[in-house]
PDB file of C-alpha atoms and ligand atoms in Angstrom:
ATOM      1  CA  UNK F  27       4.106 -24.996  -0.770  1.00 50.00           C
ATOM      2  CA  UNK F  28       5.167 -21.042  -0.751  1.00 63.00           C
ATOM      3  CA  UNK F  29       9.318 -21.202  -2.508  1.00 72.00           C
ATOM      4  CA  UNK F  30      11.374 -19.467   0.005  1.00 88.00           C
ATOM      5  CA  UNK F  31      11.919 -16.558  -2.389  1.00 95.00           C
ATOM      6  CA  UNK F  32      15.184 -14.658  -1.245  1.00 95.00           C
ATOM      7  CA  UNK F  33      14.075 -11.223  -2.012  1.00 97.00           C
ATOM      8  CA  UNK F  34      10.677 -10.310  -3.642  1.00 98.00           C
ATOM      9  CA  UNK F  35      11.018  -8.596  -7.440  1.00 98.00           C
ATOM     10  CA  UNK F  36       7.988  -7.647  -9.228  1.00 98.00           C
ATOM     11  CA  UNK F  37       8.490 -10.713 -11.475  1.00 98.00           C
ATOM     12  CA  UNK F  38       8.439 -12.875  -8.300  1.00 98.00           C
ATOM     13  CA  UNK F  39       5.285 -11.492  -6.896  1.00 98.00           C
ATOM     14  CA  UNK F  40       3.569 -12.016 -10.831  1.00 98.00           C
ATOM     15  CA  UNK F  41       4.993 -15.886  -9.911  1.00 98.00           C
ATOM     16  CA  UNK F  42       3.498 -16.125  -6.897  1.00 98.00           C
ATOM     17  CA  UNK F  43       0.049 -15.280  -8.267  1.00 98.00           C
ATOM     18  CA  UNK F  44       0.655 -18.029 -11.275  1.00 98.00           C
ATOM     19  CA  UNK F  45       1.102 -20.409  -8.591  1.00 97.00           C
ATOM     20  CA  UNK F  46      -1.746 -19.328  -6.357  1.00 97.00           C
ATOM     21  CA  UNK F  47       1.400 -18.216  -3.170  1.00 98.00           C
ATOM     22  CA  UNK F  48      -0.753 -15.453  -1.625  1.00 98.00           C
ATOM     23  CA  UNK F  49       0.860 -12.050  -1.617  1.00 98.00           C
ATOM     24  CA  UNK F  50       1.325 -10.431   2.250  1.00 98.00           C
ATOM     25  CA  UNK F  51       2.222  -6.607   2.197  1.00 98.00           C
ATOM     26  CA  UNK F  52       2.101  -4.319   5.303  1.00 98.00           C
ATOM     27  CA  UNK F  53       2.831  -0.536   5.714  1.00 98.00           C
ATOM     28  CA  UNK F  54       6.016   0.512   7.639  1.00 98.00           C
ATOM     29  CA  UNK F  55       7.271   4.340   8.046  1.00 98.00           C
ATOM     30  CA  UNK F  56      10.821   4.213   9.623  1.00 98.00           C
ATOM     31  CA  UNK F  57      13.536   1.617  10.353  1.00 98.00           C
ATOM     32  CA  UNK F  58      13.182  -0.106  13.484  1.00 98.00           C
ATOM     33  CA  UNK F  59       9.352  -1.140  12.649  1.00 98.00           C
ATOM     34  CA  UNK F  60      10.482  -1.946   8.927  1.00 98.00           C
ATOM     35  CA  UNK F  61      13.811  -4.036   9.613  1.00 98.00           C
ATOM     36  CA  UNK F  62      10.951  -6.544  12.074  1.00 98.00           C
ATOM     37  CA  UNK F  63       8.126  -6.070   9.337  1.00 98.00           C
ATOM     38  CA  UNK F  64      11.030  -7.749   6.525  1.00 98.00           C
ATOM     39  CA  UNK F  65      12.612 -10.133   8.800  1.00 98.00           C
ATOM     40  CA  UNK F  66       9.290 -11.471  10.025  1.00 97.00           C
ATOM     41  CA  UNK F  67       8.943 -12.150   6.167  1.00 97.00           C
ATOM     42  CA  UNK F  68       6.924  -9.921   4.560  1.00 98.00           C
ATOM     43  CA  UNK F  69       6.698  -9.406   0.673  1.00 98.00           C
ATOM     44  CA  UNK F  70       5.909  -6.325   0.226  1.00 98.00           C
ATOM     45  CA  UNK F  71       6.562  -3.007   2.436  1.00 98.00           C
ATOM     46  CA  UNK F  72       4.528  -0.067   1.285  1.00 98.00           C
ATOM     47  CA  UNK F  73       5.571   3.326   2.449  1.00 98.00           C
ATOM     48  CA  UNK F  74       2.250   4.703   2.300  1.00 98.00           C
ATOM     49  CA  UNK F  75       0.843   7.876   2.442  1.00 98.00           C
ATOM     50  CA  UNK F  76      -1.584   6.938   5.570  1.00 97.00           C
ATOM     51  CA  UNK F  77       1.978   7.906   7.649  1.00 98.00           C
ATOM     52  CA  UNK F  78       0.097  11.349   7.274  1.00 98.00           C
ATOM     53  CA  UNK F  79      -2.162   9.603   9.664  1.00 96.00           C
ATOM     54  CA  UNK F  80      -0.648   7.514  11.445  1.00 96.00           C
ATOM     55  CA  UNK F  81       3.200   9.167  11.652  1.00 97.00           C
ATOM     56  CA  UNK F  82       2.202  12.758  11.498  1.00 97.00           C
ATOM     57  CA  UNK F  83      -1.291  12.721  13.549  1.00 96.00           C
ATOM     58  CA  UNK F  84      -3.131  14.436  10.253  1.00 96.00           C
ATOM     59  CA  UNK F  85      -7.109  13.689   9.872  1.00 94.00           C
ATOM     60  CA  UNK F  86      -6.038  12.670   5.885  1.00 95.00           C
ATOM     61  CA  UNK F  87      -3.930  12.177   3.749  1.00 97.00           C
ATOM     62  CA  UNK F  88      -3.870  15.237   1.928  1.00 97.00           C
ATOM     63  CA  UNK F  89      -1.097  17.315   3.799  1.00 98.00           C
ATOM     64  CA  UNK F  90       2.229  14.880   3.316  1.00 98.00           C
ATOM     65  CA  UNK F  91       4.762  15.827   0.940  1.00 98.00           C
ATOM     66  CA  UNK F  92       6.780  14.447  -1.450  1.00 98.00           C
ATOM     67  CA  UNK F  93       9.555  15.593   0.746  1.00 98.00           C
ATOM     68  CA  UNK F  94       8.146  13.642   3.861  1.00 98.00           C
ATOM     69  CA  UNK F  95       7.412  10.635   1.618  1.00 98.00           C
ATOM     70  CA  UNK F  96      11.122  10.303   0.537  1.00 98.00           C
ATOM     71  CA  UNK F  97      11.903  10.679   4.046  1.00 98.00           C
ATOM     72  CA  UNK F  98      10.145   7.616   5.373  1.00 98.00           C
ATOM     73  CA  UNK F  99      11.013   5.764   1.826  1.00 98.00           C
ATOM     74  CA  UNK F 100      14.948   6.270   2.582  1.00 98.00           C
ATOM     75  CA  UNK F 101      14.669   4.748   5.968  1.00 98.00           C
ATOM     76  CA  UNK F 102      12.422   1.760   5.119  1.00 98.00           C
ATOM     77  CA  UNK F 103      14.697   0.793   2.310  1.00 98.00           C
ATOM     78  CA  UNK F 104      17.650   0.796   4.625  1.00 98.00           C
ATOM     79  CA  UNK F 105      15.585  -1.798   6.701  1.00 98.00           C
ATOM     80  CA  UNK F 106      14.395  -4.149   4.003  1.00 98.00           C
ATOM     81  CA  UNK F 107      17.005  -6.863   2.878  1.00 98.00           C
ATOM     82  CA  UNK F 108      13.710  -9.458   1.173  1.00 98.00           C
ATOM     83  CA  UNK F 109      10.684  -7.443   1.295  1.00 98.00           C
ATOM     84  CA  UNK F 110       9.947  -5.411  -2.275  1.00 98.00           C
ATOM     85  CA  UNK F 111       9.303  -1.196  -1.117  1.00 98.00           C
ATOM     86  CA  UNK F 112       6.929   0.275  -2.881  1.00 99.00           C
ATOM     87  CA  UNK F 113       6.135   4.631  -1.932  1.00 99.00           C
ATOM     88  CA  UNK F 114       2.881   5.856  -2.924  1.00 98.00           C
ATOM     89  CA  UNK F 115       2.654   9.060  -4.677  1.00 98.00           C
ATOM     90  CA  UNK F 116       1.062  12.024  -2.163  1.00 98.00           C
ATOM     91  CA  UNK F 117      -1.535  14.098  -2.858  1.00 98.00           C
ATOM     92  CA  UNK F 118      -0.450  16.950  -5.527  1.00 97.00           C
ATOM     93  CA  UNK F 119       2.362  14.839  -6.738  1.00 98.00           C
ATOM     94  CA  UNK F 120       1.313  13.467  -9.782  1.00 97.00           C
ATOM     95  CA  UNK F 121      -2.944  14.418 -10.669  1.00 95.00           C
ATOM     96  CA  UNK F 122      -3.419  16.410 -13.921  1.00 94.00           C
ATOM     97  CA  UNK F 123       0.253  16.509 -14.853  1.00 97.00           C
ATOM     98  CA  UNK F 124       2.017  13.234 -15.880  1.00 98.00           C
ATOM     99  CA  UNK F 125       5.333  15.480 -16.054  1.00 98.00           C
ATOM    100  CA  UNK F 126       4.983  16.345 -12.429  1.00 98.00           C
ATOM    101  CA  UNK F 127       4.355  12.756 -11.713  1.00 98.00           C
ATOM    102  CA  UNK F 128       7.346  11.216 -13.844  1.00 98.00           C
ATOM    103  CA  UNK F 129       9.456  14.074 -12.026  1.00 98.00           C
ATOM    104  CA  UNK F 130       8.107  12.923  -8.426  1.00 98.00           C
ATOM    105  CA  UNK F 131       8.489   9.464  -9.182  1.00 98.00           C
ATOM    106  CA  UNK F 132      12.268   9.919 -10.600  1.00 98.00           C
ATOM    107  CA  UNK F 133      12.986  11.647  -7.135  1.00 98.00           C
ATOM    108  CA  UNK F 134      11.316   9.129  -4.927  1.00 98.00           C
ATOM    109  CA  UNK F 135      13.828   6.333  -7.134  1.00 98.00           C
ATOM    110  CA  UNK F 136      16.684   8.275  -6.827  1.00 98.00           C
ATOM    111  CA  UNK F 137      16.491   9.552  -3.375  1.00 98.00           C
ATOM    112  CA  UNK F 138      14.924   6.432  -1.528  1.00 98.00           C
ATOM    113  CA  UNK F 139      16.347   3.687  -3.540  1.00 98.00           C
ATOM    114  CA  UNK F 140      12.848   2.198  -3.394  1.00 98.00           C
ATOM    115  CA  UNK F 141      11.553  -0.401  -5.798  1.00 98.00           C
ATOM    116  CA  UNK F 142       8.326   0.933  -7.130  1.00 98.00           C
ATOM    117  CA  UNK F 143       5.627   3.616  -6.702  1.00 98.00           C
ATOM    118  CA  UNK F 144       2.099   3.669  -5.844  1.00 98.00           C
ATOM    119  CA  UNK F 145      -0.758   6.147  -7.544  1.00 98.00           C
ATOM    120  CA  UNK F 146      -4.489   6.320  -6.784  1.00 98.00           C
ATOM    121  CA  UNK F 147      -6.975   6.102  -9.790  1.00 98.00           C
ATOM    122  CA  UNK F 148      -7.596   4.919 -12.538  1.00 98.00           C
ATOM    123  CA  UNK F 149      -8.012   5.937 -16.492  1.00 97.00           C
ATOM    124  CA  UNK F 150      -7.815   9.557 -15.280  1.00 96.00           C
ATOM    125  CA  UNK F 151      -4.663   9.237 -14.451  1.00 97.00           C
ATOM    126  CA  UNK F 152      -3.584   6.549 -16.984  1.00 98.00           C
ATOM    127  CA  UNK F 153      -1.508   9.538 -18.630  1.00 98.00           C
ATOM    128  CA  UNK F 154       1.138   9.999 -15.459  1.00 98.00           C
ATOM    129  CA  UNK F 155       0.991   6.216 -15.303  1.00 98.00           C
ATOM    130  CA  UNK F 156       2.303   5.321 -18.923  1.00 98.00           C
ATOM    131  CA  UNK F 157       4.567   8.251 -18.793  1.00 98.00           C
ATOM    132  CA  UNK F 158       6.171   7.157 -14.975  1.00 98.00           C
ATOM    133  CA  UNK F 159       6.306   3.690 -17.011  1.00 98.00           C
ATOM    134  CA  UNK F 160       8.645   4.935 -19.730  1.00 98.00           C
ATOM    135  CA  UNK F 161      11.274   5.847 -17.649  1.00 98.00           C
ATOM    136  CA  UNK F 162      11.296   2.133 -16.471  1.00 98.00           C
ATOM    137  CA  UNK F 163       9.787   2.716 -12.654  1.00 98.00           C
ATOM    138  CA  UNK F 164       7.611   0.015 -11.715  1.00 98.00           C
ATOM    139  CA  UNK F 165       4.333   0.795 -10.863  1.00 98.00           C
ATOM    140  CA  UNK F 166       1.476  -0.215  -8.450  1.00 98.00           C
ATOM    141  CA  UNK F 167      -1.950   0.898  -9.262  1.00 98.00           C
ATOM    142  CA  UNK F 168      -4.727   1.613  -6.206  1.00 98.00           C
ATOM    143  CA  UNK F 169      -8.465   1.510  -7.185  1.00 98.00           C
ATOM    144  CA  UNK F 170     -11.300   1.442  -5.248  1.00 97.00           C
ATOM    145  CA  UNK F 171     -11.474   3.536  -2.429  1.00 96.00           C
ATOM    146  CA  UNK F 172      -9.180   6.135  -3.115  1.00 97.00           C
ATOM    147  CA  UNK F 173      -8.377   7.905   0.542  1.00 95.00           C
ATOM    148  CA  UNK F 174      -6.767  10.942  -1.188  1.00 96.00           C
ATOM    149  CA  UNK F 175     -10.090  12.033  -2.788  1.00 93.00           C
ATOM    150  CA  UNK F 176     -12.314  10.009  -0.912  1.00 91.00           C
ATOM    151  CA  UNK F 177     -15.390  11.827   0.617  1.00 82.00           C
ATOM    152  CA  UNK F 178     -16.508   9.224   3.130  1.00 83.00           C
ATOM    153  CA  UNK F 179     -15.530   5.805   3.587  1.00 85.00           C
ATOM    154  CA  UNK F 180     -17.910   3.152   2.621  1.00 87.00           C
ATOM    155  CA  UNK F 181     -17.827  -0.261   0.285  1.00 89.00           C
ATOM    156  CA  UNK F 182     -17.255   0.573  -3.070  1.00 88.00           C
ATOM    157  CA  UNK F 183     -18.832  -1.075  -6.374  1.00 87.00           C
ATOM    158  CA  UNK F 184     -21.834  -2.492  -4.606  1.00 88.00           C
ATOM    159  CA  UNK F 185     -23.554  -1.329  -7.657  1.00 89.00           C
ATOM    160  CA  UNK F 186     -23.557  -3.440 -11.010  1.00 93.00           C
ATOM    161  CA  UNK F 187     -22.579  -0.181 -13.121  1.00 94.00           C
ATOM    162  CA  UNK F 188     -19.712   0.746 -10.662  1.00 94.00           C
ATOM    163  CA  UNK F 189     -18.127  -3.039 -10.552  1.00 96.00           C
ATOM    164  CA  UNK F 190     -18.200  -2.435 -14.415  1.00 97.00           C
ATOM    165  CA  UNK F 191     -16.452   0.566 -14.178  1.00 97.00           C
ATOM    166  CA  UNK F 192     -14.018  -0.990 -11.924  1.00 97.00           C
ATOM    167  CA  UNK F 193     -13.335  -3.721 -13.548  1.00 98.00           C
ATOM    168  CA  UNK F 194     -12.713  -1.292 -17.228  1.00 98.00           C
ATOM    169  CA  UNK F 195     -10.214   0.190 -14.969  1.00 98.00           C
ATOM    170  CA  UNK F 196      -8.630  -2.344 -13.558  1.00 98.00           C
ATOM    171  CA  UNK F 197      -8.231  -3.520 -17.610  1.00 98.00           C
ATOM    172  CA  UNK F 198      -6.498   0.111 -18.135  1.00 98.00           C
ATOM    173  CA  UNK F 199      -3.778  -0.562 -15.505  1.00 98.00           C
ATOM    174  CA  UNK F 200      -3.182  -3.781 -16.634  1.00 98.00           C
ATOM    175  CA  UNK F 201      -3.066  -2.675 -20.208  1.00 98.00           C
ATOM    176  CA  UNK F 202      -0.277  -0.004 -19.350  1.00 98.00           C
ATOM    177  CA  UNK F 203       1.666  -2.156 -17.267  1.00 98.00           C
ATOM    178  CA  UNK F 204       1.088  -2.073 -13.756  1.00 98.00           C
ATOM    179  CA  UNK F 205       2.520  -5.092 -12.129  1.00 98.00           C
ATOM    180  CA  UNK F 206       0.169  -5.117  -9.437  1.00 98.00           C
ATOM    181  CA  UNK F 207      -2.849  -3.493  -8.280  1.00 98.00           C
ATOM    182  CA  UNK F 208      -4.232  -2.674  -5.001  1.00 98.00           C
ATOM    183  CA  UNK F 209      -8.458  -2.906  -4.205  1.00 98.00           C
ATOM    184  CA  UNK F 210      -9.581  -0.805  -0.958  1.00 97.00           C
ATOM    185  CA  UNK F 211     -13.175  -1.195   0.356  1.00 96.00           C
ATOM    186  CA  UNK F 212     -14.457  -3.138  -2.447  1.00 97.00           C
ATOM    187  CA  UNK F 213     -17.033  -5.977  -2.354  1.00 96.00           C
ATOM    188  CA  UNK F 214     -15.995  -9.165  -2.100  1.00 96.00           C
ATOM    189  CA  UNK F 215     -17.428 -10.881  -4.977  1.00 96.00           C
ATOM    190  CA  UNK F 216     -16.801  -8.199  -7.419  1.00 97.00           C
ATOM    191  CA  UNK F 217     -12.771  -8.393  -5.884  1.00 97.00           C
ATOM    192  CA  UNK F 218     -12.850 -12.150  -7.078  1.00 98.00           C
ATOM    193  CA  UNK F 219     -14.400 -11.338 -10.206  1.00 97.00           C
ATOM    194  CA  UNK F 220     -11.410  -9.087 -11.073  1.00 98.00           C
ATOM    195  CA  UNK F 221      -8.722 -11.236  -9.508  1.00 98.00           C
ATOM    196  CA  UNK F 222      -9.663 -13.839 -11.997  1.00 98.00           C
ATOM    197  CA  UNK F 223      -9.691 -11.279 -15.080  1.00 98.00           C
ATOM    198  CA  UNK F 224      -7.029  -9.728 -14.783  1.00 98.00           C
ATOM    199  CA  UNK F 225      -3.482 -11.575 -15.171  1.00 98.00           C
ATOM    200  CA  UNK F 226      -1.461  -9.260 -12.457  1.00 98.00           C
ATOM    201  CA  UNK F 227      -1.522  -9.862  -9.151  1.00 98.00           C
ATOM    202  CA  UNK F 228      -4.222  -8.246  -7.193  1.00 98.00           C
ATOM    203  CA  UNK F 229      -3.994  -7.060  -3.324  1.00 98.00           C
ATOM    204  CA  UNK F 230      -6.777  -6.442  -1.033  1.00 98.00           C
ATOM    205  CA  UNK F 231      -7.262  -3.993   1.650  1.00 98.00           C
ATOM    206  CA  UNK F 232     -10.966  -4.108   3.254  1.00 97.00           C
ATOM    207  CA  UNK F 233     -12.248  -6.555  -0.055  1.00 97.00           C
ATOM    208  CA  UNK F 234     -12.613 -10.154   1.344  1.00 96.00           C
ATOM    209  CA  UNK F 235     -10.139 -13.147   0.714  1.00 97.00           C
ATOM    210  CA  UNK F 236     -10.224 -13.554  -3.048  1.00 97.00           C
ATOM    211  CA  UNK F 237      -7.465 -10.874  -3.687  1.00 98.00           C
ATOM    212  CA  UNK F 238      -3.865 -12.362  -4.718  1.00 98.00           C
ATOM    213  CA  UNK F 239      -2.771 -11.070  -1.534  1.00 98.00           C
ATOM    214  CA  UNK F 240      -3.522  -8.818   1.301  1.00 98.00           C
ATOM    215  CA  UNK F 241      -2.308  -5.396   2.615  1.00 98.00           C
ATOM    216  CA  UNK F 242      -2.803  -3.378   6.187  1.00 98.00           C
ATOM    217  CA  UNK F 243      -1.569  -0.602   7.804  1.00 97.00           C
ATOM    218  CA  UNK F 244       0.875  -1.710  10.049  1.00 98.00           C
ATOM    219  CA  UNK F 245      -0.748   0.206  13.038  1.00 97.00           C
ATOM    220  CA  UNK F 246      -3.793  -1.033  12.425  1.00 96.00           C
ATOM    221  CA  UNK F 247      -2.963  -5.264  13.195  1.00 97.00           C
ATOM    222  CA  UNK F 248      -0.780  -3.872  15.884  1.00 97.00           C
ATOM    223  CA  UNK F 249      -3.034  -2.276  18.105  1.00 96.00           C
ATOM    224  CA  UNK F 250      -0.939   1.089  17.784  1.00 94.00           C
ATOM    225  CA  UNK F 251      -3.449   3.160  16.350  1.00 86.00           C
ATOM    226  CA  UNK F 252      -5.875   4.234  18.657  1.00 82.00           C
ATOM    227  CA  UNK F 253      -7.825   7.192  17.046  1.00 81.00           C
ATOM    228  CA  UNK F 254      -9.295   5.182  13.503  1.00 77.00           C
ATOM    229  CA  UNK F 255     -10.098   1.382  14.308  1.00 82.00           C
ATOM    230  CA  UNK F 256     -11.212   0.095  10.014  1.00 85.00           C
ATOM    231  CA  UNK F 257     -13.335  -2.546  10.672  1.00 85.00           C
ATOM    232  CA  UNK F 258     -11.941  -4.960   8.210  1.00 88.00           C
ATOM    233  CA  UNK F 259      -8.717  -4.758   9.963  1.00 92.00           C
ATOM    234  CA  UNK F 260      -7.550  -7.822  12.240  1.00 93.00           C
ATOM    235  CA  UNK F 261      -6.106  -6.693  15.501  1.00 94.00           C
ATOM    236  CA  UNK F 262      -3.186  -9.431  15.683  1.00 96.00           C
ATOM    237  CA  UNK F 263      -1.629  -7.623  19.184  1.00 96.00           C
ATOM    238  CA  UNK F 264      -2.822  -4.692  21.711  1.00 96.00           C
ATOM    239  CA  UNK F 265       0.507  -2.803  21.030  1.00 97.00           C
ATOM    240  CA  UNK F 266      -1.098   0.310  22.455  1.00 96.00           C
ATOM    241  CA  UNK F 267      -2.082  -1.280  25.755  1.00 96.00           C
ATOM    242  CA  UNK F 268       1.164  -3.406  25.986  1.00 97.00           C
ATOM    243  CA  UNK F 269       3.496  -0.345  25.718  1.00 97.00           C
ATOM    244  CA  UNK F 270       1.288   1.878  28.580  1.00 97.00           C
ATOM    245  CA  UNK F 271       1.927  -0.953  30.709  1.00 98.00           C
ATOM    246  CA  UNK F 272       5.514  -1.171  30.040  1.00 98.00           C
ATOM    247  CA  UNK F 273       5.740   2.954  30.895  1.00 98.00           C
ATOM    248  CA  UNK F 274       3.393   2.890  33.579  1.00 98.00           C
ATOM    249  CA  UNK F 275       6.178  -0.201  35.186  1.00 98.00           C
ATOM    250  CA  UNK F 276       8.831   1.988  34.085  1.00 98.00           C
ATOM    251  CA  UNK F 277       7.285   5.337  35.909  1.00 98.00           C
ATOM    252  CA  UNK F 278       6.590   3.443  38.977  1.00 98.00           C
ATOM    253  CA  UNK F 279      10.304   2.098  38.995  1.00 98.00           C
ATOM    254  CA  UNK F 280      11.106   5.417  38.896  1.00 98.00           C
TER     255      UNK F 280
HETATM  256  O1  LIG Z 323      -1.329   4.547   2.422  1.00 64.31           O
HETATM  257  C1  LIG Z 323      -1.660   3.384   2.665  1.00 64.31           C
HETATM  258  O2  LIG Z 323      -1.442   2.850   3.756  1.00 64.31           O
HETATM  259  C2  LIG Z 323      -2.340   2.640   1.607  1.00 64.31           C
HETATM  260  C3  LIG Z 323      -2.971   1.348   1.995  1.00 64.31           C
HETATM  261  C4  LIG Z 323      -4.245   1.642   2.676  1.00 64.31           C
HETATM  262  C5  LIG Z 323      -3.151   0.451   0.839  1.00 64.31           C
HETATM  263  O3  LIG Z 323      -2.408   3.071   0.506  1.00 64.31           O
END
C-alpha cells in the first residue's frame, strides 16, 4: 500500500522506488492549475520548459528564458503544499559552461523557492551537473529524447549500440548524484533494463510502464492542448471541448 507521505522530499521519492510506490509527476505553469495538480495528490510538479509550448504558443522550446522560467517556478511553488517542484534549466542556461549553469540554478533556488532543477543530457554536460551539485541543489537528470536539441521526434535507443550508450549515461548521472532521472521516447524494454540498473528512481515520459514513475504535460491528459497531440499521451478529459462549451453557453446568455 502507497504511505500517505505528507510532502514529497527527494529522499521520499528514492523510498518510494525501494518499495516499488510508483512515482506520478505532471507539468503545471501557474497557480490555479498547480494548487489542483498538488491537492489532487501529485508527487512531483515539474515546471518545465514545454510552457514555451504550451504557455507561450512557441513551436520549441528553445526561446524561454531563465527569466520566464523563474516566473512560472515562483507561482507553482506558491501552489504546492505536498508535491516536490522541480524547474528545468532552458535552453542557453547551462550547455558548455557549468558556471553559467551553477549561476542559473542558484537564481532559479533563490528566486522560486523551488526544490530541484532539471537539465537535458548526459556525460556532456556531467560538468554543470557536478558543479550545480556542489552548491547542494538537487538535481534531476533528462535523457533520451532531449526536446531542446532534438531534431525530430521519434523512439530513441531502438538500436543495441544506442541503449548502451544510454544506459553508460544513465550510470554517469547516477554516479554524480542525480536523485532521479527522467527517460523521454525511449523503448520500453531498454527503459526496464535501466530501471533495474540503476538504484535512483527512474520516470518515464513516452517509454512504457517499467519506469519508477510516470510524467506528462499537464495539457496533454487534459485535452487543453490542441496544436501537438504525443501519441503516448492518455487523454484523461476533453478540457478543450468542455471549456468552448462553457463560453459558447456563456455568449449565448449574453
Ligand atoms: O518540459 C517538459 O515538460 C519536460 C517533460 C516532457 C518531461 O521536460
Amino acid at each position: 500500500m502507497t504511505k500517505d507521505y505528507k510532502r514529497i522530499t527527494t529522499n521520499v521519492l528514492q523510498e518510494m522506488k525501494d518499495n516499488k510506490e510508483k512515482i506520478s509527476m505532471l507539468t503545471s505553469y501557474d497557480f490555479t492549475l498547480a494548487k489542483i495538480v498538488d491537492n489532487a495528490g501529485i508527487d512531483v510538479i515539474l515546471v518545465g520548459d514545454s510552457a514555451s509550448n504550451v504557455m507561450a504558443g512557441h513551436e520549441t522550446t528553445l526561446p524561454i528564458t531563465l527569466d520566464h522560467m523563474i516566473y512560472h517556478a515562483i507561482s507553482v511553488v506558491k501552489a504546492a503544499s505536498r508535491a516536490l517542484v522541480v524547474v528545468d534549466l532552458p535552453f542557453g542556461s547551462y550547455q558548455g559552461d557549468s558556471k553559467k549553469a551553477l549561476r542559473s540554478s542558484i537564481r532559479i533556488m533563490k528566486e522560486s523557492g523551488a526544490h530541484a532543477v532539471k537539465l537535458e543530457g548526459g556525460g556532456e554536460i556531467i560538468d554543470s551537473i557536478e558543479r550545480i551539485l556542489t552548491a547542494g541543489i538537487p538535481v534531476m537528470g533528462h535523457l533520451g529524447l532531449l526536446p531542446q536539441t532534438a531534431e525530430k521526434y521519434s523512439v530513441q535507443a531502438k538500436k543495441s549500440s544506442d541503449a548502451v550508450n544510454l544506459l553508460e549515461d544513465a550510470k554517469i548521472l547516477e554516479k554524480a548524484g542525480v536523485f532521479s532521472i527522467v527517460f523521454e521516447m525511449v523503448t520500453r524494454d531498454v527503459a526496464k533494463i535501466i530501471t533495474e540498473s540503476v538504484k535512483v528512481p527512474t520516470i518515464g515520459i513516452g517509454s512504457g510502464i517499467n519506469c519508477d514513475g510516470q510524467v506528462l504535460v499537464v495539457h496533454d491528459m487534459l485535452g487543453m492542448f490542441e496544436k501537438i497531440k504525443p501519441k503516448f499521451a492518455k487523454r484523461y478529459l476533453n478540457l478543450s471541448e468542455e471549456i468552448r462549451n462553457a463560453i459558447n453557453s456563456y455568449v449565448k446568455d449574453v
